[in-house]
Amino acid sequence: MQVTAGDGKRPKCSPCQRIARNCHWIQEEDTIAAPGVPVYQPSPLSSSAHHETEYPSTEHPEHALQDQAVAKLFRHYIATLAAWYDLNDSKRHFKDVVPVRARYNPLLLSAILAFAAANQHRTLAETGYLEIAEFYHYDSVRRLISLTKNVDSIALGETLAAICLLRSYEIITQNVSSQSHLQGCYSLLASRHIHLTADLLSAGYWNYLREDITVALIEQRGLMITLSAQNSPPEPAEDADFANHVTFLLGKIINRCLSVDSQALNPFEWEAMKADLDKWKSSLPSSFDTIQTPGLRKQSSFPSIWALRSWHVSTLHYYHTAMGILWLAQPAAQPLKALQRINDMECLRRKLEYHATEICALALSSDSAPVWVNAFGPIAFCSPWLDNTQKRVEMAQELEKWGKVTGWPVSIIAEALSPPSNATY
């Protein structure tokens, strides 16, 4: 796997730009900060306007966690946000392993605090949390760039987990595309082969790929990662493994079909990609079968279907998204007459409508923030295929609710679904 390497320039962080401060960088892995960089700043979470607390440095995580504000953000990550990353991971690496490693890893703790504070800012609308988030994001980026000077000494699992958290930070602070420094750092890690097993490094890889897929689907472009056969997942050994397998297949389809410079598929190539997806679908255990319960959601325009596990939903979301892209990329078998073209277009419309409806129905029936977060990419790409105005309105309204719960910037997706102001239905 490869991503576009960074240009070697240090990124300008928003806190420094806003207050016209020069960025300083950690020179060595074991230093706290370069001279001139404040280790502490006044805390906006102070209970009294006349009492100032401090933002503890994460250089000594155990000491930092003695601070109440830090501990609360840390616990918020464990209780609420870690599940976003353990969506397809029955071993729960981001909930059970990452917090333990963060007690000894300053970069990982800073990334957790930055993401947790940003989430609290978005969901609670308190500006004080944004200041904390930017402080620890700035600290994380400094540490990350310093570490990449000596890639061989990096704790790969912890570093990749931190990159995933920082990427989420940038997404929920509405900097979806401003991830150049994370791409550059990831490219250094990607130069070292990742053996996909059941460890933290593998969990980080799958999360990074899912985040890459989400942004690619929203922006309708290829991934930053170049997937190859050597990075393909092993044959599924347990239920949740099927989610990783279809993630890889969807990533390959996105890169082949949505990249700006990609050529149209020839019939042989299209059949091969479709055969891989069909083979995977036929191997799914019966536990992935959806359950139909009429009337499950009152006054809904969508069918009442649901699944047992969160990874069942995310797996089916990726399958339907991959199928939709393949139908769009299907080459014509032969030149078509006008009436044949009309029939062909109507057939395509029905297929796309079906896959979009399945994606939205499964998301609507799932009372799960991790499912919603992972569904934003498929919904952004596929939901415009909904022809029914009531479905589009219902989906836009639900997206707004999910955005408030998760802190995710869903307005662009919801606005694309909303009908014109003079629409009737």
XYZ file of C-alpha atoms in Angstrom:
425
model
C 0.000 0.000 0.000
C 1.211 3.450 -0.806
C 0.037 6.984 -0.394
C 1.285 10.192 -1.887
C 4.290 11.202 0.152
C 4.413 14.626 1.794
C 6.441 17.454 0.303
C 8.699 17.711 3.323
C 7.223 21.052 4.419
C 5.961 21.474 7.925
C 2.208 22.110 7.969
C 0.808 25.345 9.325
C -1.538 24.548 12.164
C -4.701 26.561 12.739
C -3.917 27.629 16.325
C -0.641 29.212 15.254
C -2.177 30.850 12.203
C -4.970 32.362 14.264
C -2.685 33.987 16.835
C 0.239 34.652 14.449
C 2.575 32.308 16.335
C 5.524 30.596 14.728
C 5.298 26.814 14.840
C 8.069 25.075 16.778
C 8.725 21.380 16.498
C 9.937 18.677 18.805
C 13.497 17.990 17.751
C 13.909 14.552 19.227
C 11.510 11.815 20.191
C 12.179 12.081 23.922
C 12.034 15.867 24.343
C 9.038 17.753 25.600
C 9.037 20.731 23.269
C 11.318 23.191 21.598
C 11.979 26.460 23.464
C 9.225 28.989 23.041
C 6.375 26.451 22.790
C 4.053 26.741 25.786
C 3.604 23.443 27.566
C 0.633 24.899 29.409
C -2.078 27.378 28.496
C -5.074 28.758 30.409
C -7.901 26.226 30.381
C -11.299 27.327 29.100
C -12.939 24.645 31.233
C -12.158 26.457 34.440
C -15.059 26.495 36.898
C -14.305 30.110 37.774
C -13.595 33.003 35.445
C -10.890 34.207 37.842
C -9.231 30.845 38.335
C -6.804 29.544 35.738
C -5.974 25.902 35.285
C -3.451 24.509 32.820
C -3.262 22.195 29.818
C -0.903 19.456 30.958
C 1.797 18.228 28.634
C 1.387 14.598 27.581
C 5.141 13.993 27.789
C 4.422 12.076 30.981
C 0.967 10.574 30.347
C 0.448 9.258 33.877
C 1.024 12.751 35.247
C -1.289 14.311 32.637
C -4.082 11.893 33.518
C -4.100 13.230 37.073
C -5.705 16.382 35.644
C -9.493 16.214 35.822
C -10.150 17.768 32.411
C -7.678 15.406 30.757
C -9.127 12.398 32.555
C -12.678 13.330 31.523
C -11.699 13.609 27.861
C -9.803 10.328 28.086
C -12.836 8.604 29.607
C -15.109 10.168 26.966
C -12.957 8.577 24.280
C -13.118 5.158 25.965
C -16.851 5.271 26.676
C -18.099 6.848 23.441
C -15.583 7.291 20.635
C -13.488 4.125 20.713
C -16.453 2.144 19.422
C -16.227 4.054 16.129
C -12.923 2.295 15.470
C -13.931 -1.098 16.833
C -16.901 -1.288 14.462
C -15.541 -4.399 12.713
C -13.118 -5.512 15.437
C -14.357 -8.162 17.835
C -11.054 -7.788 19.759
C -11.872 -4.097 20.502
C -8.322 -2.837 20.065
C -9.236 0.848 20.150
C -11.292 0.498 23.329
C -9.216 -2.034 25.263
C -5.660 -1.722 23.903
C -5.264 1.901 22.783
C -6.077 3.433 26.215
C -3.519 1.152 27.877
C -0.830 2.071 25.346
C -1.736 5.778 25.681
C -0.701 5.678 29.337
C 2.878 5.272 28.127
C 2.771 6.931 24.684
C 2.604 10.781 24.590
C 1.644 10.925 20.894
C -1.263 8.534 21.329
C -2.557 10.349 24.406
C -2.381 13.736 22.662
C -4.263 12.341 19.666
C -6.971 10.928 21.929
C -7.359 14.247 23.748
C -7.460 16.239 20.506
C -10.163 14.045 18.994
C -12.215 13.777 22.195
C -12.138 17.541 22.762
C -13.073 18.232 19.140
C -16.005 15.843 19.444
C -17.175 17.551 22.632
C -16.886 20.919 20.926
C -19.032 19.735 18.019
C -21.681 17.966 20.100
C -21.863 20.414 23.035
C -21.097 23.626 21.070
C -18.683 24.860 23.741
C -15.800 26.893 22.327
C -13.538 26.001 25.235
C -13.249 22.464 23.960
C -12.054 23.706 20.571
C -9.123 25.479 22.202
C -8.160 22.294 24.032
C -8.590 20.249 20.849
C -6.349 22.564 18.848
C -3.706 22.577 21.569
C -3.423 18.773 21.642
C -3.751 18.488 17.866
C -0.810 20.876 17.526
C 1.133 18.818 20.051
C 0.260 15.572 18.229
C 1.429 16.832 14.844
C 4.726 18.048 16.313
C 5.340 14.691 17.901
C 4.299 12.793 14.790
C 6.635 14.682 12.486
C 9.480 14.326 14.977
C 8.965 10.559 15.169
C 9.053 10.082 11.412
C 12.663 11.275 11.321
C 13.583 7.796 12.507
C 10.977 5.402 11.143
C 12.769 2.289 12.375
C 12.272 3.339 15.997
C 8.557 4.081 15.682
C 6.027 2.048 17.633
C 4.028 1.280 14.494
C 0.768 0.174 16.078
C 0.503 3.149 18.417
C 1.563 5.615 15.723
C -0.922 4.344 13.143
C -3.679 4.414 15.777
C -2.784 8.048 16.518
C -2.914 8.893 12.800
C -6.426 7.407 12.601
C -7.550 9.544 15.548
C -5.986 12.681 14.084
C -7.661 12.009 10.765
C -11.014 11.844 12.520
C -10.162 15.087 14.288
C -9.599 16.804 10.972
C -12.827 15.422 9.532
C -15.080 16.528 12.401
C -13.427 19.947 12.524
C -14.533 20.185 8.866
C -11.078 19.933 7.376
C -11.996 16.823 5.397
C -9.377 17.393 2.727
C -6.608 18.961 4.833
C -4.744 15.778 5.680
C -1.458 16.285 3.830
C 0.812 15.803 6.808
C -1.032 12.655 7.878
C -0.731 11.260 4.356
C 2.994 11.949 4.362
C 3.480 10.282 7.737
C 1.364 7.323 6.709
C 3.439 6.885 3.573
C 6.498 6.352 5.750
C 4.715 3.707 7.789
C 3.324 2.091 4.651
C 6.846 1.583 3.327
C 7.129 -1.132 5.955
C 5.026 -4.190 5.172
C 2.081 -4.668 7.497
C 1.280 -8.300 8.159
C -2.472 -8.265 8.683
C -3.271 -10.253 11.791
C -5.315 -9.563 14.923
C -3.082 -6.865 16.445
C -3.242 -3.100 16.975
C -1.278 -2.359 13.802
C -3.764 -4.303 11.695
C -6.696 -2.653 13.474
C -5.143 0.716 12.663
C -4.664 -0.249 9.019
C -8.321 -1.216 8.563
C -9.460 1.964 10.278
C -7.207 4.111 8.114
C -8.555 2.384 5.016
C -12.168 2.892 6.114
C -11.524 6.582 6.765
C -9.897 6.823 3.346
C -12.953 5.177 1.785
C -15.313 7.570 3.583
C -13.563 10.691 2.310
C -13.118 9.229 -1.190
C -16.837 8.465 -1.474
C -17.823 11.916 -0.224
C -15.445 13.608 -2.664
C -16.069 11.042 -5.434
C -12.408 10.278 -6.081
C -9.866 7.499 -5.668
C -8.217 6.551 -2.392
C -4.930 7.933 -1.131
C -3.847 4.321 -0.613
C -2.763 2.121 -3.500
C -3.995 -1.369 -2.652
C -2.093 -4.400 -3.869
C -2.458 -8.164 -3.603
C 0.179 -8.349 -0.862
C -2.101 -6.310 1.397
C -5.206 -8.392 0.769
C -6.763 -9.797 3.934
C -6.503 -13.496 4.775
C -9.477 -15.752 4.229
C -12.174 -14.966 6.826
C -11.784 -17.061 9.945
C -14.625 -15.544 11.951
C -17.753 -13.505 11.419
C -16.202 -10.021 11.594
C -13.440 -10.898 9.120
C -15.899 -10.654 6.236
C -16.144 -6.914 6.921
C -12.426 -6.408 6.331
C -12.543 -8.493 3.168
C -15.279 -6.391 1.541
C -13.510 -3.222 2.714
C -10.507 -4.288 0.647
C -12.694 -5.155 -2.359
C -14.507 -1.817 -2.190
C -11.195 0.025 -1.919
C -9.918 -1.683 -5.067
C -13.141 -0.866 -6.935
C -12.975 2.777 -5.852
C -9.382 3.104 -7.005
C -10.103 1.471 -10.335
C -13.373 3.206 -11.128
C -13.357 6.600 -9.394
C -9.784 7.808 -9.865
C -9.653 10.847 -12.113
C -7.131 9.326 -14.525
C -8.605 5.817 -14.590
C -9.594 4.329 -17.931
C -12.995 2.765 -18.586
C -13.218 -0.900 -17.636
C -13.125 -3.445 -20.416
C -15.670 -6.304 -20.243
C -13.101 -8.875 -19.074
C -11.866 -6.652 -16.219
C -15.391 -5.772 -15.153
C -16.450 -9.425 -15.072
C -13.402 -10.303 -12.958
C -14.167 -7.597 -10.377
C -17.834 -8.558 -10.287
C -16.894 -12.239 -9.876
C -14.692 -11.407 -6.852
C -17.554 -9.528 -5.216
C -20.076 -12.256 -6.048
C -17.773 -14.930 -4.639
C -17.393 -12.970 -1.408
C -21.167 -12.420 -1.172
C -21.930 -16.108 -1.660
C -19.530 -17.017 1.157
C -21.258 -14.833 3.750
C -22.560 -16.773 6.774
C -26.286 -16.738 7.348
C -25.706 -14.431 10.325
C -25.387 -11.590 7.797
C -28.903 -12.142 6.457
C -31.079 -9.124 7.098
C -34.250 -9.422 9.171
C -37.505 -7.941 7.903
C -39.840 -6.546 10.551
C -42.727 -4.589 8.992
C -43.538 -1.386 10.854
C -40.239 -1.318 12.734
C -39.953 2.397 11.992
C -43.320 4.103 11.999
C -44.141 6.356 9.061
C -40.928 5.521 7.234
C -40.636 5.416 3.450
C -37.924 2.758 3.693
C -38.326 -0.994 4.144
C -37.995 -2.216 7.733
C -34.806 -4.282 7.547
C -32.104 -4.646 10.160
C -29.090 -6.788 11.061
C -27.787 -8.397 14.231
C -24.342 -6.831 14.554
C -22.819 -3.462 13.750
C -20.287 -5.093 11.427
C -23.107 -6.838 9.587
C -24.523 -3.410 8.720
C -21.171 -1.896 7.736
C -20.362 -4.976 5.666
C -23.623 -4.793 3.732
C -23.192 -1.034 3.274
C -19.841 -1.595 1.596
C -21.229 -4.421 -0.541
C -24.105 -2.304 -1.865
C -21.764 0.628 -2.483
C -19.347 -1.591 -4.402
C -22.189 -3.009 -6.486
C -23.488 0.464 -7.274
C -20.066 1.589 -8.500
C -19.696 -1.540 -10.615
C -23.086 -1.033 -12.256
C -22.068 2.527 -13.105
C -18.776 1.286 -14.548
C -20.260 -1.619 -16.518
C -19.147 -1.414 -20.159
C -21.769 -1.721 -22.879
C -21.680 -5.132 -24.522
C -22.315 -3.607 -27.941
C -23.475 -0.336 -29.527
C -27.053 0.386 -28.494
C -29.968 1.846 -30.389
C -31.907 4.721 -28.857
C -34.706 2.518 -27.454
C -32.159 0.017 -26.154
C -30.331 2.869 -24.462
C -33.559 4.006 -22.785
C -34.213 0.496 -21.481
C -30.608 0.203 -20.371
C -30.743 3.499 -18.479
C -33.999 2.537 -16.776
C -32.502 -0.790 -15.701
C -29.464 1.011 -14.270
C -31.674 3.477 -12.440
C -33.588 0.643 -10.748
C -30.376 -1.076 -9.695
C -28.916 2.091 -8.203
C -32.190 2.902 -6.453
C -32.225 -0.581 -4.911
C -28.694 -0.381 -3.517
C -29.235 3.154 -2.188
C -32.476 2.099 -0.498
C -30.801 -0.903 1.186
C -27.955 1.292 2.484
C -30.284 3.912 3.915
C -32.775 1.413 5.370
C -30.028 -0.445 7.254
C -28.599 2.802 8.605
C -32.023 4.022 9.707
C -32.761 0.816 11.611
C -29.421 0.885 13.400
C -29.320 2.774 16.681
C -25.523 2.928 16.539
C -23.252 5.962 16.226
C -20.327 3.836 14.929
C -22.586 2.494 12.160
C -23.739 5.995 11.241
C -20.184 7.362 11.104
C -19.050 4.540 8.834
C -22.205 4.925 6.725
C -21.658 8.598 5.883
C -19.438 7.707 2.920
C -21.826 5.163 1.354
C -24.806 7.437 2.032
C -23.063 10.456 0.488
C -22.214 8.524 -2.653
C -25.369 6.420 -3.078
C -28.312 8.301 -1.573
C -28.575 10.784 -4.501
C -29.792 7.744 -6.470
C -33.029 7.815 -4.433
C -35.845 8.855 -6.751
C -38.534 9.054 -4.102
C -38.748 12.570 -2.647
C -40.092 11.363 0.699
C -37.106 9.042 1.070
C -34.699 11.885 0.348
C -36.366 14.205 2.874
C -36.449 11.495 5.540
C -32.801 10.658 4.956
C -31.739 14.311 5.131
C -33.598 14.771 8.416
C -31.993 11.690 9.943
C -28.552 12.790 8.808
C -28.992 16.075 10.651
C -29.848 14.141 13.833
C -26.847 11.849 13.442
C -24.587 14.828 12.876
C -25.669 16.341 16.196
C -25.063 13.053 18.014
C -21.656 12.312 16.490
C -20.324 15.795 15.774
C -19.777 14.793 12.157
C -20.136 17.550 9.512
C -23.076 16.083 7.601
C -24.570 19.274 6.202
C -23.134 18.793 2.704
C -24.587 15.278 2.497
C -27.973 16.355 3.855
C -28.226 19.390 1.581
C -27.585 17.224 -1.478
C -30.646 15.157 -0.525
C -33.023 18.002 0.172
C -35.541 18.762 -2.594
C -36.032 22.297 -3.919
C -38.044 24.566 -1.636
C -41.026 24.442 -4.008
C -41.084 20.639 -4.226
C -44.302 18.830 -3.360
C -44.748 15.253 -2.322
